[in-house]
PDB file of C-alpha atoms in Angstrom:
ATOM      1  CA  MET O 610       0.069  -0.006  -0.029  1.00 74.00           C
ATOM      2  CA  GLU O 611       1.335   3.420  -0.984  1.00 83.00           C
ATOM      3  CA  ARG O 612       1.247   6.276   1.889  1.00 82.00           C
ATOM      4  CA  ARG O 613      -1.569   8.019   0.470  1.00 86.00           C
ATOM      5  CA  ASP O 614      -3.685   4.600  -0.195  1.00 90.00           C
ATOM      6  CA  ILE O 615      -3.137   4.035   3.865  1.00 91.00           C
ATOM      7  CA  GLU O 616      -3.918   7.448   4.666  1.00 90.00           C
ATOM      8  CA  ILE O 617      -7.440   7.533   2.719  1.00 93.00           C
ATOM      9  CA  PHE O 618      -8.139   4.000   3.984  1.00 93.00           C
ATOM     10  CA  LEU O 619      -7.354   5.247   7.611  1.00 93.00           C
ATOM     11  CA  THR O 620      -9.374   8.364   7.345  1.00 92.00           C
ATOM     12  CA  LEU O 621     -12.412   6.738   5.690  1.00 94.00           C
ATOM     13  CA  ALA O 622     -12.341   3.912   8.628  1.00 93.00           C
ATOM     14  CA  GLU O 623     -12.429   6.867  11.180  1.00 91.00           C
ATOM     15  CA  GLU O 624     -15.178   9.135   9.271  1.00 92.00           C
ATOM     16  CA  LEU O 625     -17.040   6.296   7.690  1.00 94.00           C
ATOM     17  CA  HIS O 626     -18.301   8.889   5.763  1.00 92.00           C
ATOM     18  CA  PHE O 627     -16.840   9.403   1.778  1.00 93.00           C
ATOM     19  CA  GLY O 628     -17.941  12.971   1.662  1.00 91.00           C
ATOM     20  CA  ARG O 629     -16.385  14.015   4.913  1.00 92.00           C
ATOM     21  CA  THR O 630     -12.969  11.864   4.255  1.00 92.00           C
ATOM     22  CA  ALA O 631     -12.430  13.492   0.954  1.00 91.00           C
ATOM     23  CA  GLU O 632     -12.955  17.098   2.911  1.00 90.00           C
ATOM     24  CA  ARG O 633     -10.557  16.110   5.171  1.00 89.00           C
ATOM     25  CA  LEU O 634      -8.000  15.219   3.036  1.00 89.00           C
ATOM     26  CA  GLY O 635      -8.463  17.787   0.467  1.00 87.00           C
ATOM     27  CA  VAL O 636      -9.266  15.212  -2.551  1.00 88.00           C
ATOM     28  CA  SER O 637     -12.379  14.499  -4.397  1.00 91.00           C
ATOM     29  CA  GLY O 638     -14.889  12.034  -3.553  1.00 90.00           C
ATOM     30  CA  ALA O 639     -14.145  10.077  -6.607  1.00 92.00           C
ATOM     31  CA  ARG O 640     -10.480   9.620  -5.473  1.00 93.00           C
ATOM     32  CA  VAL O 641     -11.293   8.110  -1.882  1.00 93.00           C
ATOM     33  CA  SER O 642     -14.049   5.603  -3.811  1.00 94.00           C
ATOM     34  CA  GLN O 643     -11.400   4.587  -6.550  1.00 94.00           C
ATOM     35  CA  THR O 644      -8.525   3.974  -3.887  1.00 94.00           C
ATOM     36  CA  ILE O 645     -11.012   1.873  -1.639  1.00 94.00           C
ATOM     37  CA  LYS O 646     -12.120   0.057  -4.702  1.00 94.00           C
ATOM     38  CA  GLN O 647      -8.441  -0.639  -5.756  1.00 93.00           C
ATOM     39  CA  LEU O 648      -7.311  -1.870  -2.666  1.00 94.00           C
ATOM     40  CA  GLU O 649     -10.459  -4.285  -2.380  1.00 94.00           C
ATOM     41  CA  ARG O 650      -9.588  -5.681  -5.606  1.00 94.00           C
ATOM     42  CA  ARG O 651      -6.019  -6.007  -4.743  1.00 93.00           C
ATOM     43  CA  PHE O 652      -6.906  -7.734  -1.253  1.00 93.00           C
ATOM     44  CA  GLY O 653      -9.622  -9.948  -2.992  1.00 95.00           C
ATOM     45  CA  VAL O 654     -12.085  -8.908  -0.043  1.00 95.00           C
ATOM     46  CA  ALA O 655     -14.423  -6.364   0.632  1.00 95.00           C
ATOM     47  CA  LEU O 656     -13.054  -3.541   3.379  1.00 95.00           C
ATOM     48  CA  PHE O 657     -16.383  -1.478   3.925  1.00 94.00           C
ATOM     49  CA  GLN O 658     -19.697  -2.561   3.927  1.00 93.00           C
ATOM     50  CA  ARG O 659     -21.650   0.422   1.997  1.00 92.00           C
ATOM     51  CA  THR O 660     -25.369   1.084   2.155  1.00 89.00           C
ATOM     52  CA  SER O 661     -27.549   4.391   0.929  1.00 83.00           C
ATOM     53  CA  ARG O 662     -27.557   5.200   4.654  1.00 86.00           C
ATOM     54  CA  GLN O 663     -24.057   4.181   5.969  1.00 91.00           C
ATOM     55  CA  VAL O 664     -20.462   3.199   5.651  1.00 93.00           C
ATOM     56  CA  ALA O 665     -19.300   0.445   8.079  1.00 95.00           C
ATOM     57  CA  LEU O 666     -15.787  -1.720   8.239  1.00 95.00           C
ATOM     58  CA  THR O 667     -16.293  -5.274   7.562  1.00 95.00           C
ATOM     59  CA  PRO O 668     -14.275  -7.555  10.087  1.00 94.00           C
ATOM     60  CA  VAL O 669     -11.215  -7.869   7.440  1.00 95.00           C
ATOM     61  CA  GLY O 670     -11.205  -3.833   7.149  1.00 93.00           C
ATOM     62  CA  GLY O 671     -11.484  -3.763  10.998  1.00 93.00           C
ATOM     63  CA  GLN O 672      -8.402  -5.923  11.404  1.00 93.00           C
ATOM     64  CA  LEU O 673      -6.459  -4.350   8.790  1.00 93.00           C
ATOM     65  CA  ARG O 674      -6.863  -0.670  10.627  1.00 93.00           C
ATOM     66  CA  GLU O 675      -5.599  -2.286  13.695  1.00 91.00           C
ATOM     67  CA  ASP O 676      -2.458  -3.893  11.700  1.00 90.00           C
ATOM     68  CA  VAL O 677      -1.769  -0.587   9.932  1.00 91.00           C
ATOM     69  CA  GLN O 678      -2.712   2.171  12.291  1.00 88.00           C
ATOM     70  CA  ALA O 679       0.385   1.615  14.830  1.00 81.00           C
ATOM     71  CA  GLY O 680       2.774   1.277  11.815  1.00 86.00           C
ATOM     72  CA  TYR O 681       1.191   4.072  10.042  1.00 84.00           C
ATOM     73  CA  GLN O 682       1.541   6.190  13.426  1.00 82.00           C
ATOM     74  CA  ARG O 683       5.493   5.658  13.803  1.00 82.00           C
ATOM     75  CA  ILE O 684       5.879   6.646  10.259  1.00 82.00           C
ATOM     76  CA  GLN O 685       4.082   9.811  10.887  1.00 77.00           C
ATOM     77  CA  GLU O 686       5.923  10.589  14.110  1.00 73.00           C
ATOM     78  CA  GLY O 687       9.179   9.797  12.320  1.00 76.00           C
ATOM     79  CA  ILE O 688       8.490  12.008   9.552  1.00 73.00           C
ATOM     80  CA  ALA O 689       7.623  15.203  11.938  1.00 66.00           C
ATOM     81  CA  LYS O 690      10.840  14.577  13.594  1.00 66.00           C
ATOM     82  CA  ALA O 691      12.746  14.437  10.572  1.00 66.00           C
ATOM     83  CA  VAL O 692      10.723  17.834   9.263  1.00 62.00           C
ATOM     84  CA  ALA O 693      11.504  19.470  12.916  1.00 60.00           C
ATOM     85  CA  ALA O 694      15.025  18.606  12.806  1.00 58.00           C
ATOM     86  CA  GLY O 695      15.527  20.017   9.438  1.00 56.00           C
ATOM     87  CA  ARG O 696      13.661  23.028  10.754  1.00 59.00           C
ATOM     88  CA  GLY O 697      16.255  23.103  13.595  1.00 61.00           C
ATOM     89  CA  PHE O 698      13.617  22.596  16.345  1.00 72.00           C
ATOM     90  CA  ALA O 699      14.879  19.043  17.231  1.00 74.00           C
ATOM     91  CA  GLY O 700      18.001  18.799  19.597  1.00 83.00           C
ATOM     92  CA  THR O 701      19.258  21.344  22.020  1.00 90.00           C
ATOM     93  CA  LEU O 702      19.523  24.913  22.272  1.00 93.00           C
ATOM     94  CA  ARG O 703      22.005  26.444  24.658  1.00 96.00           C
ATOM     95  CA  VAL O 704      21.595  29.763  26.006  1.00 97.00           C
ATOM     96  CA  GLY O 705      24.080  31.990  27.802  1.00 96.00           C
ATOM     97  CA  PHE O 706      23.181  35.048  29.938  1.00 95.00           C
ATOM     98  CA  SER O 707      25.173  37.848  31.515  1.00 91.00           C
ATOM     99  CA  SER O 708      23.337  39.217  34.434  1.00 92.00           C
ATOM    100  CA  PRO O 709      20.347  37.746  36.557  1.00 93.00           C
ATOM    101  CA  LEU O 710      17.605  40.034  35.149  1.00 93.00           C
ATOM    102  CA  VAL O 711      18.444  38.675  31.888  1.00 94.00           C
ATOM    103  CA  GLY O 712      18.751  35.415  33.379  1.00 94.00           C
ATOM    104  CA  GLU O 713      14.837  35.459  34.525  1.00 94.00           C
ATOM    105  CA  ALA O 714      13.621  36.561  31.468  1.00 95.00           C
ATOM    106  CA  ILE O 715      15.394  33.798  29.517  1.00 96.00           C
ATOM    107  CA  MET O 716      14.194  31.046  32.043  1.00 96.00           C
ATOM    108  CA  ALA O 717      10.493  32.183  31.614  1.00 95.00           C
ATOM    109  CA  ALA O 718      11.120  32.221  27.653  1.00 95.00           C
ATOM    110  CA  ALA O 719      12.459  28.872  28.060  1.00 95.00           C
ATOM    111  CA  GLN O 720       9.773  27.313  29.652  1.00 94.00           C
ATOM    112  CA  LYS O 721       7.319  28.465  27.037  1.00 93.00           C
ATOM    113  CA  PHE O 722      10.084  27.198  24.249  1.00 94.00           C
ATOM    114  CA  ARG O 723       9.753  23.623  25.533  1.00 92.00           C
ATOM    115  CA  THR O 724       5.957  23.546  25.492  1.00 91.00           C
ATOM    116  CA  ARG O 725       6.068  24.699  21.905  1.00 90.00           C
ATOM    117  CA  HIS O 726       8.847  22.679  20.923  1.00 89.00           C
ATOM    118  CA  PRO O 727       8.810  19.555  23.282  1.00 88.00           C
ATOM    119  CA  ASP O 728      11.720  17.548  20.996  1.00 83.00           C
ATOM    120  CA  CYS O 729      14.140  20.697  21.671  1.00 89.00           C
ATOM    121  CA  GLU O 730      15.996  20.627  25.166  1.00 91.00           C
ATOM    122  CA  VAL O 731      17.123  24.197  26.307  1.00 94.00           C
ATOM    123  CA  ARG O 732      20.147  24.471  28.617  1.00 96.00           C
ATOM    124  CA  ILE O 733      21.018  27.871  29.988  1.00 96.00           C
ATOM    125  CA  ARG O 734      24.453  28.519  31.791  1.00 95.00           C
ATOM    126  CA  GLU O 735      25.764  32.145  33.190  1.00 93.00           C
ATOM    127  CA  VAL O 736      28.571  33.881  31.267  1.00 91.00           C
ATOM    128  CA  HIS O 737      30.889  36.650  32.909  1.00 86.00           C
ATOM    129  CA  LEU O 738      32.312  39.410  31.226  1.00 81.00           C
ATOM    130  CA  SER O 739      35.787  38.303  31.995  1.00 79.00           C
ATOM    131  CA  ASP O 740      35.492  35.691  29.160  1.00 86.00           C
ATOM    132  CA  ALA O 741      32.371  37.574  27.404  1.00 88.00           C
ATOM    133  CA  PHE O 742      32.281  35.248  24.119  1.00 92.00           C
ATOM    134  CA  GLY O 743      34.497  32.108  25.010  1.00 92.00           C
ATOM    135  CA  ALA O 744      31.435  29.815  25.152  1.00 94.00           C
ATOM    136  CA  LEU O 745      30.031  31.056  21.832  1.00 94.00           C
ATOM    137  CA  ARG O 746      33.591  30.723  20.029  1.00 93.00           C
ATOM    138  CA  SER O 747      34.218  27.074  21.609  1.00 93.00           C
ATOM    139  CA  ASP O 748      30.741  25.841  20.376  1.00 92.00           C
ATOM    140  CA  GLU O 749      29.309  25.513  24.272  1.00 95.00           C
ATOM    141  CA  LEU O 750      26.460  28.068  23.385  1.00 96.00           C
ATOM    142  CA  ASP O 751      24.131  28.737  20.561  1.00 95.00           C
ATOM    143  CA  LEU O 752      22.915  31.994  21.554  1.00 96.00           C
ATOM    144  CA  GLN O 753      23.799  34.652  24.126  1.00 97.00           C
ATOM    145  CA  ILE O 754      22.088  37.760  25.684  1.00 97.00           C
ATOM    146  CA  THR O 755      24.802  39.903  26.837  1.00 95.00           C
ATOM    147  CA  GLU O 756      25.705  43.491  27.534  1.00 94.00           C
ATOM    148  CA  LEU O 757      26.062  45.716  24.377  1.00 95.00           C
ATOM    149  CA  PRO O 758      27.645  46.708  22.055  1.00 95.00           C
ATOM    150  CA  VAL O 759      29.435  43.916  20.546  1.00 94.00           C
ATOM    151  CA  GLN O 760      32.045  44.435  17.974  1.00 93.00           C
ATOM    152  CA  GLU O 761      33.496  40.915  17.105  1.00 93.00           C
ATOM    153  CA  PRO O 762      34.072  39.919  13.313  1.00 92.00           C
ATOM    154  CA  ASP O 763      32.930  36.348  14.081  1.00 93.00           C
ATOM    155  CA  LEU O 764      29.771  37.017  15.853  1.00 94.00           C
ATOM    156  CA  ALA O 765      26.643  38.443  15.074  1.00 94.00           C
ATOM    157  CA  GLY O 766      23.671  39.982  16.946  1.00 92.00           C
ATOM    158  CA  GLY O 767      20.326  41.934  17.110  1.00 91.00           C
ATOM    159  CA  PRO O 768      19.131  45.341  18.788  1.00 93.00           C
ATOM    160  CA  ALA O 769      18.888  45.708  22.413  1.00 95.00           C
ATOM    161  CA  VAL O 770      15.985  43.628  24.033  1.00 94.00           C
ATOM    162  CA  LEU O 771      16.406  45.055  27.491  1.00 95.00           C
ATOM    163  CA  ARG O 772      17.601  48.263  29.055  1.00 96.00           C
ATOM    164  CA  ASP O 773      18.504  48.621  32.853  1.00 97.00           C
ATOM    165  CA  PRO O 774      19.473  52.184  34.398  1.00 97.00           C
ATOM    166  CA  ARG O 775      23.109  52.535  35.290  1.00 97.00           C
ATOM    167  CA  LEU O 776      24.017  52.974  39.238  1.00 97.00           C
ATOM    168  CA  LEU O 777      26.853  53.498  41.366  1.00 98.00           C
ATOM    169  CA  ALA O 778      27.783  50.610  43.692  1.00 97.00           C
ATOM    170  CA  VAL O 779      29.576  52.417  46.903  1.00 98.00           C
ATOM    171  CA  SER O 780      30.539  51.090  50.291  1.00 98.00           C
ATOM    172  CA  ALA O 781      27.695  52.112  52.794  1.00 97.00           C
ATOM    173  CA  LYS O 782      30.750  54.052  54.290  1.00 97.00           C
ATOM    174  CA  HIS O 783      31.607  55.913  51.171  1.00 97.00           C
ATOM    175  CA  PRO O 784      30.797  59.464  50.847  1.00 96.00           C
ATOM    176  CA  PHE O 785      28.647  59.021  47.908  1.00 98.00           C
ATOM    177  CA  ALA O 786      26.387  56.536  50.004  1.00 97.00           C
ATOM    178  CA  ARG O 787      24.351  59.797  51.401  1.00 95.00           C
ATOM    179  CA  ARG O 788      24.127  61.246  47.819  1.00 96.00           C
ATOM    180  CA  ASP O 789      20.503  61.142  45.886  1.00 96.00           C
ATOM    181  CA  HIS O 790      22.701  60.788  42.698  1.00 97.00           C
ATOM    182  CA  VAL O 791      26.018  61.322  41.320  1.00 98.00           C
ATOM    183  CA  THR O 792      27.564  62.700  38.165  1.00 97.00           C
ATOM    184  CA  VAL O 793      29.691  61.373  35.568  1.00 97.00           C
ATOM    185  CA  GLU O 794      32.535  63.894  36.733  1.00 97.00           C
ATOM    186  CA  ASP O 795      31.931  61.934  40.237  1.00 97.00           C
ATOM    187  CA  LEU O 796      33.421  58.740  38.746  1.00 97.00           C
ATOM    188  CA  ALA O 797      36.771  60.214  38.605  1.00 97.00           C
ATOM    189  CA  ARG O 798      37.174  60.935  42.314  1.00 96.00           C
ATOM    190  CA  ASP O 799      37.623  56.965  43.060  1.00 96.00           C
ATOM    191  CA  VAL O 800      38.845  53.796  41.535  1.00 96.00           C
ATOM    192  CA  VAL O 801      36.273  52.277  39.299  1.00 96.00           C
ATOM    193  CA  LEU O 802      36.346  48.367  39.361  1.00 94.00           C
ATOM    194  CA  VAL O 803      35.824  46.807  36.014  1.00 90.00           C
ATOM    195  CA  PRO O 804      36.142  43.095  34.784  1.00 85.00           C
ATOM    196  CA  ALA O 805      39.313  41.754  33.990  1.00 83.00           C
ATOM    197  CA  ASP O 806      39.923  40.693  30.072  1.00 84.00           C
ATOM    198  CA  ALA O 807      36.325  42.130  29.096  1.00 85.00           C
ATOM    199  CA  PRO O 808      36.520  43.749  25.585  1.00 89.00           C
ATOM    200  CA  ALA O 809      38.058  47.194  25.698  1.00 89.00           C
ATOM    201  CA  TYR O 810      35.237  48.881  23.670  1.00 92.00           C
ATOM    202  CA  LEU O 811      32.614  47.449  26.088  1.00 91.00           C
ATOM    203  CA  LEU O 812      34.324  48.800  29.064  1.00 90.00           C
ATOM    204  CA  ASP O 813      34.368  52.027  27.355  1.00 92.00           C
ATOM    205  CA  ALA O 814      30.580  51.766  26.653  1.00 92.00           C
ATOM    206  CA  ILE O 815      29.917  50.659  30.521  1.00 91.00           C
ATOM    207  CA  ILE O 816      32.440  52.737  32.018  1.00 92.00           C
ATOM    208  CA  PRO O 817      33.642  55.951  30.016  1.00 91.00           C
ATOM    209  CA  ALA O 818      37.289  56.163  30.036  1.00 92.00           C
ATOM    210  CA  MET O 819      37.006  60.105  30.551  1.00 95.00           C
ATOM    211  CA  THR O 820      34.517  62.671  32.089  1.00 96.00           C
ATOM    212  CA  PRO O 821      32.766  65.126  29.914  1.00 94.00           C
ATOM    213  CA  GLY O 822      35.157  67.474  31.553  1.00 95.00           C
ATOM    214  CA  GLY O 823      38.129  65.857  30.502  1.00 96.00           C
ATOM    215  CA  GLN O 824      38.969  63.873  33.809  1.00 97.00           C
ATOM    216  CA  ALA O 825      40.412  60.279  33.556  1.00 96.00           C
ATOM    217  CA  ILE O 826      38.466  57.911  35.111  1.00 96.00           C
ATOM    218  CA  ARG O 827      40.300  55.150  37.045  1.00 96.00           C
ATOM    219  CA  ARG O 828      39.576  51.728  36.015  1.00 93.00           C
ATOM    220  CA  GLU O 829      41.299  48.742  37.787  1.00 91.00           C
ATOM    221  CA  THR O 830      40.585  45.456  36.228  1.00 85.00           C
ATOM    222  CA  VAL O 831      40.411  42.884  38.801  1.00 78.00           C
ATOM    223  CA  LEU O 832      36.989  41.386  38.935  1.00 67.00           C
ATOM    224  CA  THR O 833      36.215  37.874  38.087  1.00 67.00           C
ATOM    225  CA  SER O 834      32.781  37.639  39.245  1.00 78.00           C
ATOM    226  CA  ARG O 835      29.761  39.688  40.968  1.00 83.00           C
ATOM    227  CA  GLN O 836      30.510  38.143  44.478  1.00 85.00           C
ATOM    228  CA  GLU O 837      34.039  39.480  44.135  1.00 87.00           C
ATOM    229  CA  LEU O 838      32.578  42.892  42.886  1.00 88.00           C
ATOM    230  CA  LEU O 839      30.444  43.290  45.724  1.00 90.00           C
ATOM    231  CA  THR O 840      33.256  41.899  48.250  1.00 93.00           C
ATOM    232  CA  LEU O 841      35.606  44.672  47.326  1.00 94.00           C
ATOM    233  CA  VAL O 842      32.962  47.286  47.034  1.00 95.00           C
ATOM    234  CA  SER O 843      31.979  46.617  50.396  1.00 96.00           C
ATOM    235  CA  GLY O 844      35.499  46.764  51.587  1.00 95.00           C
ATOM    236  CA  GLY O 845      35.974  50.026  50.162  1.00 95.00           C
ATOM    237  CA  ALA O 846      38.627  48.965  47.412  1.00 94.00           C
ATOM    238  CA  GLY O 847      36.664  51.010  44.832  1.00 95.00           C
ATOM    239  CA  MET O 848      33.316  51.828  42.995  1.00 97.00           C
ATOM    240  CA  ALA O 849      31.490  50.033  40.576  1.00 96.00           C
ATOM    241  CA  VAL O 850      28.926  50.707  37.920  1.00 96.00           C
ATOM    242  CA  VAL O 851      26.170  48.231  37.795  1.00 95.00           C
ATOM    243  CA  GLY O 852      22.548  48.160  36.298  1.00 95.00           C
ATOM    244  CA  SER O 853      19.571  48.938  38.669  1.00 97.00           C
ATOM    245  CA  GLN O 854      18.821  45.284  38.646  1.00 95.00           C
ATOM    246  CA  ALA O 855      21.622  44.928  41.395  1.00 95.00           C
ATOM    247  CA  THR O 856      19.023  46.434  43.988  1.00 96.00           C
ATOM    248  CA  ARG O 857      16.568  43.616  43.726  1.00 95.00           C
ATOM    249  CA  TYR O 858      19.302  40.679  43.240  1.00 94.00           C
ATOM    250  CA  HIS O 859      22.079  41.858  45.248  1.00 94.00           C
ATOM    251  CA  ALA O 860      20.895  43.946  48.209  1.00 95.00           C
ATOM    252  CA  ARG O 861      23.392  44.252  51.122  1.00 94.00           C
ATOM    253  CA  PRO O 862      23.460  46.345  54.009  1.00 96.00           C
ATOM    254  CA  ASP O 863      27.232  47.385  53.440  1.00 97.00           C
ATOM    255  CA  ILE O 864      26.660  48.452  49.932  1.00 97.00           C
ATOM    256  CA  ALA O 865      24.673  51.523  48.479  1.00 98.00           C
ATOM    257  CA  TYR O 866      23.520  51.903  45.192  1.00 98.00           C
ATOM    258  CA  VAL O 867      23.328  55.415  43.640  1.00 98.00           C
ATOM    259  CA  PRO O 868      21.713  56.926  40.560  1.00 98.00           C
ATOM    260  CA  ILE O 869      24.258  58.474  37.922  1.00 97.00           C
ATOM    261  CA  ALA O 870      23.116  61.368  36.095  1.00 96.00           C
ATOM    262  CA  GLY O 871      24.312  61.760  32.430  1.00 92.00           C
ATOM    263  CA  LEU O 872      24.790  58.328  31.415  1.00 94.00           C
ATOM    264  CA  PRO O 873      22.183  56.051  29.506  1.00 95.00           C
ATOM    265  CA  PRO O 874      20.880  52.735  30.704  1.00 97.00           C
ATOM    266  CA  LEU O 875      22.875  49.634  30.204  1.00 96.00           C
ATOM    267  CA  GLU O 876      21.598  47.519  27.142  1.00 96.00           C
ATOM    268  CA  TYR O 877      21.389  43.992  26.742  1.00 96.00           C
ATOM    269  CA  GLY O 878      20.876  42.135  23.225  1.00 96.00           C
ATOM    270  CA  PRO O 879      21.418  38.803  21.497  1.00 97.00           C
ATOM    271  CA  VAL O 880      24.629  37.617  19.818  1.00 96.00           C
ATOM    272  CA  TRP O 881      25.243  34.338  18.109  1.00 95.00           C
ATOM    273  CA  PRO O 882      28.034  32.966  15.820  1.00 93.00           C
ATOM    274  CA  VAL O 883      28.099  34.155  12.265  1.00 92.00           C
ATOM    275  CA  GLY O 884      25.881  31.882  10.437  1.00 87.00           C
ATOM    276  CA  GLY O 885      24.258  30.459  13.486  1.00 87.00           C
ATOM    277  CA  GLN O 886      21.029  32.449  13.365  1.00 86.00           C
ATOM    278  CA  THR O 887      18.827  28.942  13.306  1.00 85.00           C
ATOM    279  CA  SER O 888      15.067  28.685  13.423  1.00 86.00           C
ATOM    280  CA  ARG O 889      15.563  27.265  17.191  1.00 89.00           C
ATOM    281  CA  VAL O 890      17.341  30.999  17.518  1.00 92.00           C
ATOM    282  CA  ARG O 891      14.984  32.911  15.939  1.00 91.00           C
ATOM    283  CA  SER O 892      12.045  31.263  17.747  1.00 92.00           C
ATOM    284  CA  PHE O 893      13.885  31.574  21.326  1.00 94.00           C
ATOM    285  CA  LEU O 894      14.346  35.217  20.508  1.00 95.00           C
ATOM    286  CA  ALA O 895      10.738  35.695  19.676  1.00 94.00           C
ATOM    287  CA  LEU O 896       9.317  34.479  22.821  1.00 94.00           C
ATOM    288  CA  LEU O 897      12.019  36.289  24.849  1.00 94.00           C
ATOM    289  CA  GLN O 898      10.995  39.634  23.225  1.00 93.00           C
ATOM    290  CA  ALA O 899       7.251  38.557  23.930  1.00 90.00           C
ATOM    291  CA  GLU O 900       8.187  38.125  27.744  1.00 89.00           C
ATOM    292  CA  LEU O 901      10.120  40.984  27.831  1.00 89.00           C
ATOM    293  CA  ASP O 902       7.160  43.365  26.372  1.00 85.00           C
ATOM    294  CA  ARG O 903       4.476  41.799  28.762  1.00 77.00           C
TER     295      ARG O 903
END
């Protein structure tokens, strides 16, 4: 039996109506009738009993349906999996994040993605700015939502999906801790701690090298993790420019977070290896954007 013959036979066995079968499969009634007659001639036995009022399976037709149904279902499932793999939805999608605010949004999008694409596993991991793109380059990640800008010839990306106002983290004993805000000029009055080995252009975007008045901002590259950053800041080793998410995820009695006037919000956006914008990546980004737009 050809695949189309099986499909027509099983659909008629379910509908028990030639017209509904034809409509459901998008073929003519004559095609359904002709196929069933050809099968019955080939097998030498009637598969359906037909009257002016109803269509019913014969005992042989009922047995054939049982014998064929399971195998046909496996074939359909196999075809569906092959199509999904070809479209990029089967397998694993590995997503990185560089801040807890982004990580929370990614977790929510991942739950929806798994529901929509149950054959695709989503794995999530944190990425530190001290090795901003190493996981993408070593094929450990397919997609990363990270601080912008990204200016790497082997990486591609999209526009910002999330923005977070900048704050200055200082020790609770620091003079700035009593301020309602600081200015960019104030950043030149103490050491600003920054991630070691982060791209220079990214550091310049997050913490400018100079104030508008021309004063140099002393940046000290000592950080490898957020916990190290907070420990050093609380001990008075320097200040740090952070997103406002820190007040939610990293509230501490020994650290004050002060708004910075004159600097735009930090921006986060997607980045992936050049040529790596698969259907999985596009679908996940659409779900992530929908989550952030809520």
